[in-house]
Coordinates of C-alpha atoms (C1' of nucleotides) in Angstrom, one line a residue:
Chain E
X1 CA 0.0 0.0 0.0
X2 CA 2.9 2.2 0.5
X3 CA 6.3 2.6 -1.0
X4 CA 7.6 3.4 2.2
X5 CA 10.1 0.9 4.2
X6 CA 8.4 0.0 7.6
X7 CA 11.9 1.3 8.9
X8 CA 11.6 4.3 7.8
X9 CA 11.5 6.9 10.9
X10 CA 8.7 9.0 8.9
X11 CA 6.6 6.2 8.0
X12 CA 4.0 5.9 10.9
X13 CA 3.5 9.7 10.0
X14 CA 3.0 9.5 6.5
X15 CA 0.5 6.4 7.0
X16 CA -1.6 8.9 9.2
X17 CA -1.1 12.0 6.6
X18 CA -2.2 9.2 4.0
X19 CA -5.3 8.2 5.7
X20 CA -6.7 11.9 5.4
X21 CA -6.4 11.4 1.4
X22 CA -5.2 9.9 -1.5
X23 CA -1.7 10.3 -1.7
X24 CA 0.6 9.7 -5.5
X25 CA 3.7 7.5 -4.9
X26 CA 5.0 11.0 -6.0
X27 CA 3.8 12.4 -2.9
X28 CA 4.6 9.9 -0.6
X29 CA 8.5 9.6 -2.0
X30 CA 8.3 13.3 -1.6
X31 CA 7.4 13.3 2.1
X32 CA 9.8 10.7 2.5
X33 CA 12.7 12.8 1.3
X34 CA 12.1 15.5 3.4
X35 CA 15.5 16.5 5.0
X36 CA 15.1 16.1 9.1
X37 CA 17.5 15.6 11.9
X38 CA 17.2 12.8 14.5
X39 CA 16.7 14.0 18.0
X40 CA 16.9 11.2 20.7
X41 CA 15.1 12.5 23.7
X42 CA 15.1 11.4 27.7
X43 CA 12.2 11.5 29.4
X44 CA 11.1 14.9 31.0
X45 CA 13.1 16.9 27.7
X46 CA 12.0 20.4 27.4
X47 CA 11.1 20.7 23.8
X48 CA 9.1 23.9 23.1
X49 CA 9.0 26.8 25.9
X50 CA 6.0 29.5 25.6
X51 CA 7.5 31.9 23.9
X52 CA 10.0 30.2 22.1
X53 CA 10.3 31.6 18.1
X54 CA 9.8 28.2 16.3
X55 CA 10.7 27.8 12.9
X56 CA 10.8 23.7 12.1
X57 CA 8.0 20.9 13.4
X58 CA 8.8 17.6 14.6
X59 CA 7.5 14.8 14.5
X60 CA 7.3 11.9 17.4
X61 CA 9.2 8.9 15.8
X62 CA 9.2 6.9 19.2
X63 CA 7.9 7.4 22.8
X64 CA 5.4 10.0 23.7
X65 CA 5.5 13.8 24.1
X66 CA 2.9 16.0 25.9
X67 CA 1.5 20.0 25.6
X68 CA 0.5 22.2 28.8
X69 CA 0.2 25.5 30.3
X70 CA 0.7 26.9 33.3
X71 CA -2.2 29.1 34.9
X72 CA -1.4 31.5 37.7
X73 CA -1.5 29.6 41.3
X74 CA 0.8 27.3 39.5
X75 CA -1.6 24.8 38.3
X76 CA -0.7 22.8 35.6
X77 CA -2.8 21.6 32.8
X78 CA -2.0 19.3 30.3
X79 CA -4.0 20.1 26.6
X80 CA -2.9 17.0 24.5
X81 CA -0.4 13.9 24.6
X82 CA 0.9 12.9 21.3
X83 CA 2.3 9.8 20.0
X84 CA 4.7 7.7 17.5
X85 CA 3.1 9.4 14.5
X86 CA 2.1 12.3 15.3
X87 CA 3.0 15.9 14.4
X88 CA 4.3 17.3 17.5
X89 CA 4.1 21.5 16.9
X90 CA 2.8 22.4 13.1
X91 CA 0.9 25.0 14.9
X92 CA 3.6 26.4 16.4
X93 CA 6.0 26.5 13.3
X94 CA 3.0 28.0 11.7
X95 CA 2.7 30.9 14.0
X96 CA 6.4 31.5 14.6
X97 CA 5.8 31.7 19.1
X98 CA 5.1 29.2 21.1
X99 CA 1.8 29.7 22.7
X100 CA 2.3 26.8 25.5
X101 CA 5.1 24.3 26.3
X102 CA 6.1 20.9 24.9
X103 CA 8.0 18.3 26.6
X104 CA 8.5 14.4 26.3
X105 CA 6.3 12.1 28.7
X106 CA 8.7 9.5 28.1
X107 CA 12.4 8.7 26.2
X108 CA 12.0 8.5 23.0
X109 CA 12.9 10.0 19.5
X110 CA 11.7 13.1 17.4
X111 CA 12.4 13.9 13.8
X112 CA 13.1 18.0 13.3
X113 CA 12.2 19.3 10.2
X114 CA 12.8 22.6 9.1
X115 CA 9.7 24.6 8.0
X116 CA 11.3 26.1 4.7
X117 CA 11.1 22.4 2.6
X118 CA 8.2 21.4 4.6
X119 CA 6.2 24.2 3.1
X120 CA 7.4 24.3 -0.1
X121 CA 6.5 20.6 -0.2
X122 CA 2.7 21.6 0.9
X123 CA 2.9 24.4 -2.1
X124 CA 3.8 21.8 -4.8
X125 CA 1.6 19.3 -3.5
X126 CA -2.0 20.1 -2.8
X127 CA -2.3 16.6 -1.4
X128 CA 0.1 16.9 1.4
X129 CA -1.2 20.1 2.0
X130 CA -4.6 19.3 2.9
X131 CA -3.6 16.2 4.7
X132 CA -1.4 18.7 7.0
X133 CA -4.3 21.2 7.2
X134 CA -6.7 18.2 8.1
X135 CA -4.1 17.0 11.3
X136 CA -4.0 20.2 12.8
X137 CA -7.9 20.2 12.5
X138 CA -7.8 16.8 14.1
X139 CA -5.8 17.8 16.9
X140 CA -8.4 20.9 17.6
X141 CA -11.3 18.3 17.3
X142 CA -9.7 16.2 20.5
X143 CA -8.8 19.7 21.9
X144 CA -12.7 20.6 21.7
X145 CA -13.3 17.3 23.6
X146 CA -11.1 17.7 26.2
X147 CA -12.8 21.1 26.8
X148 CA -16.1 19.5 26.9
X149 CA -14.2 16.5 29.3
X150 CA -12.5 18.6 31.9
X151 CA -15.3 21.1 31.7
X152 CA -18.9 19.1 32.0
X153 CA -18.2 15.5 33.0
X154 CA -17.4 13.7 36.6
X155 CA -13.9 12.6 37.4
X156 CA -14.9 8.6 36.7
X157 CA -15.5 9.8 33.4
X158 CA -13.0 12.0 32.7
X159 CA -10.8 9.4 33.1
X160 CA -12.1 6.8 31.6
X161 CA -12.6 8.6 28.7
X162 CA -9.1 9.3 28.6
X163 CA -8.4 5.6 28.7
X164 CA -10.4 4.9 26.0
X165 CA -9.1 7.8 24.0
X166 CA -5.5 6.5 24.8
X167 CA -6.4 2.9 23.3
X168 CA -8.4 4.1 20.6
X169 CA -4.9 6.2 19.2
X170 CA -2.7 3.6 20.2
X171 CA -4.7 1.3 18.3
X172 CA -5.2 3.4 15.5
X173 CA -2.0 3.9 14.8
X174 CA -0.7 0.2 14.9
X175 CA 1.1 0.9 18.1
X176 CA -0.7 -2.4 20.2
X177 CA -3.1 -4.9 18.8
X178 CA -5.4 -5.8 22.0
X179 CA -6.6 -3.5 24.9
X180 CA -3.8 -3.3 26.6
X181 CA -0.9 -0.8 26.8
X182 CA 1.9 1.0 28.6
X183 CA 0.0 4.1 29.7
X184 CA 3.3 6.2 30.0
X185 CA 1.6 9.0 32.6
X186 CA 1.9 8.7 36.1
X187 CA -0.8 9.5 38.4
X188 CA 0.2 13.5 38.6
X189 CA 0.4 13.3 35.0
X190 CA -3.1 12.0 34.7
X191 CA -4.6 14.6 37.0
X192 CA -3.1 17.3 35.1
X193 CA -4.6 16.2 32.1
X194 CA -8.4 15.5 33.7
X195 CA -8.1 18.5 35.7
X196 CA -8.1 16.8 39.3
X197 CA -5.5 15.9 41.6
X198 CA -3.6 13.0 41.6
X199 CA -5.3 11.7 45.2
X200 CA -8.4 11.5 43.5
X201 CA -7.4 10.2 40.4
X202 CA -5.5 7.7 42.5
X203 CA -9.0 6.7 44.3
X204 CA -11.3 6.6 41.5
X205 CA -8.8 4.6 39.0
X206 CA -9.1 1.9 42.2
X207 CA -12.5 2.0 41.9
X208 CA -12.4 1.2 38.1
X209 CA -10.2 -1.4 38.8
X210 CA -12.8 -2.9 41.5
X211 CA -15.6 -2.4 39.4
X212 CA -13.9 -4.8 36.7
X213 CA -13.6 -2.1 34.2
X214 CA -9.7 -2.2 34.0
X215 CA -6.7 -3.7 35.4
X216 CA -3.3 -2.0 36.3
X217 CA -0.4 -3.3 36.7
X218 CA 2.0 -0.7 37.3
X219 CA 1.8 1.6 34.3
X220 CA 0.2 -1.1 32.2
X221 CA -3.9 -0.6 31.8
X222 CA -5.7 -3.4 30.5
X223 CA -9.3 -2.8 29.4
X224 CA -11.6 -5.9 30.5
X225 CA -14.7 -4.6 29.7
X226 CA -14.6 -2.3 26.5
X227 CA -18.1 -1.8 26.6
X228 CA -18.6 -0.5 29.7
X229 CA -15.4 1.8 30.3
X230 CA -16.3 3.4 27.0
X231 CA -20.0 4.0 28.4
X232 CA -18.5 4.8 31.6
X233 CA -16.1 7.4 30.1
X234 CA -18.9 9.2 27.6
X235 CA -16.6 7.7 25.1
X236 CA -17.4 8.2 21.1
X237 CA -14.6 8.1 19.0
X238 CA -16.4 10.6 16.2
X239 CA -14.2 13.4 16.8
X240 CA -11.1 11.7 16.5
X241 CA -11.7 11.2 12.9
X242 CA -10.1 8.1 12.2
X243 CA -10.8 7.0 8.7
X244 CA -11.9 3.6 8.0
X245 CA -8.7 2.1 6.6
X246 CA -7.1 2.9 10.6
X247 CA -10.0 2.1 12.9
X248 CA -9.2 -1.6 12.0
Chain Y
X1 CA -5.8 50.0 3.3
X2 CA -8.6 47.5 1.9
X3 CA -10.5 48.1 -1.2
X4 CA -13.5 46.3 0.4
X5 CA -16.4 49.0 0.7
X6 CA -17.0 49.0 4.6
X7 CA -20.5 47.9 3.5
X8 CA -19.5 44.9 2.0
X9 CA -20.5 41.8 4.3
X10 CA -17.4 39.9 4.0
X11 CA -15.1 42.6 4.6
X12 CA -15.0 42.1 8.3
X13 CA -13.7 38.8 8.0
X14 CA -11.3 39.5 5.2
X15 CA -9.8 42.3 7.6
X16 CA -9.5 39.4 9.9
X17 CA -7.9 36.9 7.3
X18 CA -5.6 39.2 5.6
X19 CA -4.2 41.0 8.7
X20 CA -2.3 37.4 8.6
X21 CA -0.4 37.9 6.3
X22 CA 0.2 40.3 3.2
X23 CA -2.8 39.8 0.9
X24 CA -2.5 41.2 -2.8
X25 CA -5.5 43.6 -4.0
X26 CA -5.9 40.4 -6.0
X27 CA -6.2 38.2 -3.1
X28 CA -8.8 40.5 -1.7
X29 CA -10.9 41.1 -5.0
X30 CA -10.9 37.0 -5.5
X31 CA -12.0 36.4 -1.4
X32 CA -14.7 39.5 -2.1
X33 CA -16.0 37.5 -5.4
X34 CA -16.7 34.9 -3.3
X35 CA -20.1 33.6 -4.5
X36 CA -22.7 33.4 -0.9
X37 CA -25.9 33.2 0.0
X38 CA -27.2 36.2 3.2
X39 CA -29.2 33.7 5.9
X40 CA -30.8 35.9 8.3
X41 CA -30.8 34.0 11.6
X42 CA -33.0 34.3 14.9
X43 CA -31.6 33.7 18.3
X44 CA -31.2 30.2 18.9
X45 CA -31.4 28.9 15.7
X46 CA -29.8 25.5 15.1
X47 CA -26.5 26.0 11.8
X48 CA -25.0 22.9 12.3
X49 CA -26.0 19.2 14.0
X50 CA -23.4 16.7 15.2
X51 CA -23.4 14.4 12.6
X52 CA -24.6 16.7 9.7
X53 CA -22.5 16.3 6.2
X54 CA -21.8 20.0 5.8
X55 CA -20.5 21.2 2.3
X56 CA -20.5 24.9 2.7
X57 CA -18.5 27.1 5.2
X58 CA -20.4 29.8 7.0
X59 CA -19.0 33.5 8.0
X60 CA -20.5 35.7 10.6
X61 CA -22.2 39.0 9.6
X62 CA -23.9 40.5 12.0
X63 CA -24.5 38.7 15.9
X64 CA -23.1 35.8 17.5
X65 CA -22.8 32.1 17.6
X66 CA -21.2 29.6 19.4
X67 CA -20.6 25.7 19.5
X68 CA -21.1 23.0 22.0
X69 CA -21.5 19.3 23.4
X70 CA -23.4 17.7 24.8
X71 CA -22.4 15.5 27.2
X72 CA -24.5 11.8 28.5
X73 CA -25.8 13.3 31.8
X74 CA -27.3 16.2 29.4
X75 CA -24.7 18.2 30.1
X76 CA -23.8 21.2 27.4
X77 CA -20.4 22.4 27.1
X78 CA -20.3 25.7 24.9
X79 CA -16.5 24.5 23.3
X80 CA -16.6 28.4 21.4
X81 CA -18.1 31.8 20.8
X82 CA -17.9 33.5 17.7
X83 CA -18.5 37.0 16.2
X84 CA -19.0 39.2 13.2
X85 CA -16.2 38.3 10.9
X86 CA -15.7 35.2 12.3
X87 CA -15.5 31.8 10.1
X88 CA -18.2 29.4 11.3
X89 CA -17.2 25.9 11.0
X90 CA -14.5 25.9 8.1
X91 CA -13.4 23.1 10.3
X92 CA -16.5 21.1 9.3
X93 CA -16.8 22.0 6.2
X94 CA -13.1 20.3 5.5
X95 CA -13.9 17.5 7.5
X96 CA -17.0 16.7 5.9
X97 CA -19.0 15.4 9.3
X98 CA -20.2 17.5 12.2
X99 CA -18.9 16.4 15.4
X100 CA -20.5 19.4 17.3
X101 CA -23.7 21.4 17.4
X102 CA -23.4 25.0 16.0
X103 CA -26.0 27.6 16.8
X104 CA -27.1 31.1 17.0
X105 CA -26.9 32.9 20.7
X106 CA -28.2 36.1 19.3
X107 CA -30.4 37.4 16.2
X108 CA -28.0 37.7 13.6
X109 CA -26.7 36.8 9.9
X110 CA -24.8 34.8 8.0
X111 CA -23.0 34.4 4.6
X112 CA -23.1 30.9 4.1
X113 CA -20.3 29.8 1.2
X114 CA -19.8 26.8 -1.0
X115 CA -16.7 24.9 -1.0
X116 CA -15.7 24.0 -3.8
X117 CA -15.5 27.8 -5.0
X118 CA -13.6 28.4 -1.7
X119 CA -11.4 25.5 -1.9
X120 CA -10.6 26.8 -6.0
X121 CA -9.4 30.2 -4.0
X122 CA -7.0 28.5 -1.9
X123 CA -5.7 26.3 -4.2
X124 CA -5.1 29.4 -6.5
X125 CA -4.2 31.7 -3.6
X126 CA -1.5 30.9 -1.6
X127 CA -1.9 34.1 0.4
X128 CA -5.7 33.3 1.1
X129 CA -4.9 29.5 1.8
X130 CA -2.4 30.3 4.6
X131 CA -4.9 32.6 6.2
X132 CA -7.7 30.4 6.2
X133 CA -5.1 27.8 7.3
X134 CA -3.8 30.1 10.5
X135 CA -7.6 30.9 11.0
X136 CA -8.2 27.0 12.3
X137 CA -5.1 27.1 14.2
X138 CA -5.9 30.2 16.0
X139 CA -9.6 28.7 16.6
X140 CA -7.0 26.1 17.8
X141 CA -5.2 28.1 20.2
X142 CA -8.5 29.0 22.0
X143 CA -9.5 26.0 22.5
X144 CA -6.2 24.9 24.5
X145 CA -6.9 28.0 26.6
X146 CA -10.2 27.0 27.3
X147 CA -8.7 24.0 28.4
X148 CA -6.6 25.0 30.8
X149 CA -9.7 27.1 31.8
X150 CA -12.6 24.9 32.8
X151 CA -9.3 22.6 33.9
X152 CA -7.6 24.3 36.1
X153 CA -9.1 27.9 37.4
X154 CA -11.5 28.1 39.9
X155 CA -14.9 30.1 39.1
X156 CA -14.3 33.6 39.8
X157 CA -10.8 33.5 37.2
X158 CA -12.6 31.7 34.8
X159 CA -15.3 34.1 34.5
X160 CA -13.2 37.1 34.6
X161 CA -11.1 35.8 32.1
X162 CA -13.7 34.8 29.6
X163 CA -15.3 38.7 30.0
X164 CA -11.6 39.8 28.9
X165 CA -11.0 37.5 26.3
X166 CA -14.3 38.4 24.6
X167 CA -13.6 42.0 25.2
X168 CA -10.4 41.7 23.5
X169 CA -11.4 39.8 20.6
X170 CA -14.6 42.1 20.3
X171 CA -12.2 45.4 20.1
X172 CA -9.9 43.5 18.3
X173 CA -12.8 43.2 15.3
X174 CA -13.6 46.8 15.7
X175 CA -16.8 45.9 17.2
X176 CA -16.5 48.2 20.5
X177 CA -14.4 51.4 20.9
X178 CA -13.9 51.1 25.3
X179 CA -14.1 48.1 27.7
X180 CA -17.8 47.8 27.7
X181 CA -20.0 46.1 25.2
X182 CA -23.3 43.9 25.4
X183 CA -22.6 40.3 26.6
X184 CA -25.1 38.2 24.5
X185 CA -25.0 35.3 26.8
X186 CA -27.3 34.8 29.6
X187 CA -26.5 33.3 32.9
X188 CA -26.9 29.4 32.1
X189 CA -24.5 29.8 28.6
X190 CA -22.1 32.0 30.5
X191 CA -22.0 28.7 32.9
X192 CA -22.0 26.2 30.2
X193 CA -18.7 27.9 28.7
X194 CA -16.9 27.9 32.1
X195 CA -18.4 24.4 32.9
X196 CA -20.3 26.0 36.1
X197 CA -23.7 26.5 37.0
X198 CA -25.9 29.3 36.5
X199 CA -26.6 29.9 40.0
X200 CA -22.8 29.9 41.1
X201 CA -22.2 32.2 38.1
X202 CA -24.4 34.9 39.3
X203 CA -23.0 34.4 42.4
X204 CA -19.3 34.9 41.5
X205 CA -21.1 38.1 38.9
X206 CA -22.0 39.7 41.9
X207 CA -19.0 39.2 43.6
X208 CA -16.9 41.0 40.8
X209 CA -19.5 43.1 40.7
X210 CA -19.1 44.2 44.3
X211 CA -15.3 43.9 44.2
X212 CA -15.5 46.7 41.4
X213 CA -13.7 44.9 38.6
X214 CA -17.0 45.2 36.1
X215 CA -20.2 47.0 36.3
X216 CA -23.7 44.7 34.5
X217 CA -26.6 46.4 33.6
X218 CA -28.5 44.0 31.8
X219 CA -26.6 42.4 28.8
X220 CA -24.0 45.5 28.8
X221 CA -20.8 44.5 30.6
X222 CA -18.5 47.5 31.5
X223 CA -15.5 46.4 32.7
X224 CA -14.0 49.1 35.3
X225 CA -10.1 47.7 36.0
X226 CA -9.1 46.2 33.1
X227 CA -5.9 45.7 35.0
X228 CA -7.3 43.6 38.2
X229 CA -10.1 41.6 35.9
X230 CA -7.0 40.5 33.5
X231 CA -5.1 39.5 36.6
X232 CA -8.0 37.9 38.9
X233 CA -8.6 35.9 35.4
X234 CA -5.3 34.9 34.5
X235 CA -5.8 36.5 31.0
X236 CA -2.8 36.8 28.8
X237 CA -3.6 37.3 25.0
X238 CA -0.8 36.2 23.2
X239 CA -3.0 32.6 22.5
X240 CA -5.3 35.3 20.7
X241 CA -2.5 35.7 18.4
X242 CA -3.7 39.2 17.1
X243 CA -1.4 41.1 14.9
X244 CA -0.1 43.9 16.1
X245 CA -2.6 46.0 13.6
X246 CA -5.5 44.3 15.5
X247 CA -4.9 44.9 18.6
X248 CA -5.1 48.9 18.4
Chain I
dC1 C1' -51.4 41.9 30.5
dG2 C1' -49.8 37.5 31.0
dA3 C1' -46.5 33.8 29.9
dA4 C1' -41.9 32.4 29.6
dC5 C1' -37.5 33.3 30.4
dT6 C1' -33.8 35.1 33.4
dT7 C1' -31.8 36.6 37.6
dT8 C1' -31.5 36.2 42.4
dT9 C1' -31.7 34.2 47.1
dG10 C1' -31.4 30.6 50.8
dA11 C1' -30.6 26.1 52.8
dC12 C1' -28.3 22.1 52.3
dA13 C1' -25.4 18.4 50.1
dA14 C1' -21.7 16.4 47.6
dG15 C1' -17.6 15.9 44.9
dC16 C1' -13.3 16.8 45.0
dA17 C1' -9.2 19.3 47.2
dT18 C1' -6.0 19.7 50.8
dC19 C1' -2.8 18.1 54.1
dA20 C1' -0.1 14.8 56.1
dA21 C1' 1.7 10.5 56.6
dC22 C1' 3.1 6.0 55.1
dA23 C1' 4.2 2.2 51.8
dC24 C1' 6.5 0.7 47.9
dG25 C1' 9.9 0.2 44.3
dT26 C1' 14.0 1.7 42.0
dG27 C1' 18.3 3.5 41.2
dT28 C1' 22.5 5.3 43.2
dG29 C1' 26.4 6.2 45.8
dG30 C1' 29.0 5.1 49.9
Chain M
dC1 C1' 25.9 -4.9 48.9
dC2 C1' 23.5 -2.3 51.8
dA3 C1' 21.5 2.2 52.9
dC4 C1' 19.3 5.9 51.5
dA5 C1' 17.0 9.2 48.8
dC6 C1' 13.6 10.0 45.6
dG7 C1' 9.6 9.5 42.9
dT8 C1' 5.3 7.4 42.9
dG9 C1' 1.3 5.3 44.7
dT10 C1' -2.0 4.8 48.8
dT11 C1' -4.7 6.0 52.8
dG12 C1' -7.3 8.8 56.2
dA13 C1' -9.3 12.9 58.2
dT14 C1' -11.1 17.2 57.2
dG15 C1' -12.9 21.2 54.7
dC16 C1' -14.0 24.2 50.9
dT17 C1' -15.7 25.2 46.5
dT18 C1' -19.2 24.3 43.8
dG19 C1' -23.6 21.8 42.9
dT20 C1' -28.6 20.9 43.8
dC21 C1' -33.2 22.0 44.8
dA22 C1' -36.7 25.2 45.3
dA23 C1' -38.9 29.4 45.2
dA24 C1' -39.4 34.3 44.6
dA25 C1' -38.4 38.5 42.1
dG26 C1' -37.5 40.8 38.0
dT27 C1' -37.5 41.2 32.8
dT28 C1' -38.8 40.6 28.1
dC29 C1' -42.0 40.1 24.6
dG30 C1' -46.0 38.6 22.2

DNA sequence: CGAACTTTTGACAAGCATCAACACGTGTGG
DNA sequence: CCACACGTGTTGATGCTTGTCAAAAGTTCG
């Protein structure tokens, strides 16, 4: 289906971009030749500050990576966790300043590509264009959900529909077969990103666990009962937009 | 500076889309050529359905919209506001599939706009593309803060720092001259959008109120200290990403 | 002028936060 | 190799912010 070697570092990516429209072998060679630098990364890596001028994007070839802000008392809140795959700051290389801060959840390995050939690759190709236009809509569509999350729903269902979020990615992107993955957040982490603390999220992942919803083993979540964490967490994957050809 | 008559509908939100970056008198003539239907709207009137194929793109003209979830308890979570000159749901539009509700909060019109004729412009336009391209990120970059607002302020900063961001993006359009303007939202939306409810946001209303940061006289919100409500709300505008043109 | 909506008020309840301490595992340096 | 520090997870007691319920007062509009 694609001319691209499975060891390619920019190949998860380009499967993703794909899946948002017919690409020509033209266009996928194209993306594939796209000059970047390999950036290994430890856990905990600063990659974007608020207010950093950033002029190249990068993409997450392995581990995770993660996007908050800071409000004033100190608070932190986590707006999206990202992925093998996925295009880490196109918004920000777009804009020129950072409007929030980046940094890696886990170790792992990003791809830097300057902006110059990466735009004058979405000028000469209408295709990669709008695939790139329809990912940073994507990422505002789970953005809109995690307002609606953190904002209207209880804190059993904010995190379970994190969970099932988290799987749902994961298994769109070919990254684990069953219902069961490293979740690479730790408790804090979690609370930052449901807008609770991490006591409570501590107490009400315990009860998911007693009520047979999940099981964790230290930072491994394993989804019994699909059905019922996903009604639990509000969970419909609609505004993830995951075409067809990836929900499999 | 433009050679859109003032009268002309869509000049608002070409002001919008061109003060991000340099638009030819070309550029402007094609957006202004735009082929669209005037909807006149009543309040409350339902643009967009979750699940509804939308084709077209709408701009505000005249009054205000906004978007929201809706949530399994029946919960609604107002995810945006919009105003004259704002683009609708270009969002949608690209996407095909509604995964929100879109609907009037105020009497009010619209210029509702095919695609295909807009999506010949881009693909022409370079210029226009970009814009309407920086447009959904900076819809984007709202949605973050909104985020980190229902996730992590307590009531009295997120109120006071949704009355400065929509005083700041309503000067920024040249719809008010000062720091007072008509809030078209009652009580229960204002509590849907901070993901309160309507009785602890007249609560916290009065409290401002009687602290002196803002005066309310009906709908008309007059906003004292600009300096303490910015401050007690945590509001910095750089996610507005206005150019420095816009923000005079 | 009356109906429907919106704002306001009060009493009370609940969900989640806060604080503090302890348990557990892991890596590190003495 | 052990001791220790550190990050993370867990538990309990307590309290605050915000929610819930209900009703009255004020406002808008046909």
């Amino acid at each position: 289906m694609s001319i691209a070697p499975p060891s390619c570092p920019l190949s998860l990516a380009l499967r993703k971009l794909e899946s948002y429209g017919r690409f020509t072998d033209d266009d996928r060679g194209a993306f594939l030749s796209l000059p970047y630098l390999r950036q290994p990364t430890k856990a905990g890596t600063q990659i974007v500050l608020k207010g950093d001028v950033v002029r190249s994007c990068r993409i997450v070839i392995a581990g995770f990576a993660y996007r908050f802000k800071m409000v004033a008392d100190g608070g932190r809140q986590i707006i999206a966790i990202h992925m093998a795959g996925d295009l880490l700051d196109l918004q920000h290389a777009l804009m020129r300043v950072a409007t929030h801060n980046v940094q890696m959840l886990t170790p792992g390995e990003l791809a830097v590509i300057r902006m110059e050939p990466l735009e004058e690759l979405a000028r000469q190709r209408p295709a990669v264009q709008r695939a790139l236009w329809l990912d940073t809509l994507i990422d505002g569509s789970i953005f809109s959900e995690w307002i609606a999350n953190v904002g209207r729903r209880n804190a059993r269902t904010r995190i379970s529909h994190l969970l099932c979020e988290f799987a749902t990615r994961m298994r769109a992107m070919g990254l684990i077969a069953a219902n069961s993955y490293e979740l690479p957040m730790t408790q804090e982490q979690l609370a930052d990103a449901t807008g609770l603390t991490p006591v409570h999220v501590n107490r009400v992942l315990q009860d998911l666990r007693r009520s047979g919803l999940i099981k964790s083993d230290r930072r491994t979540i394993t989804i019994d009962d699909w059905q019922a964490l996903s009604e639990t967490g509000d969970f419909d994957p609609s505004y993830l937009r995951m075409p067809m050809a990836m929900a499999a």
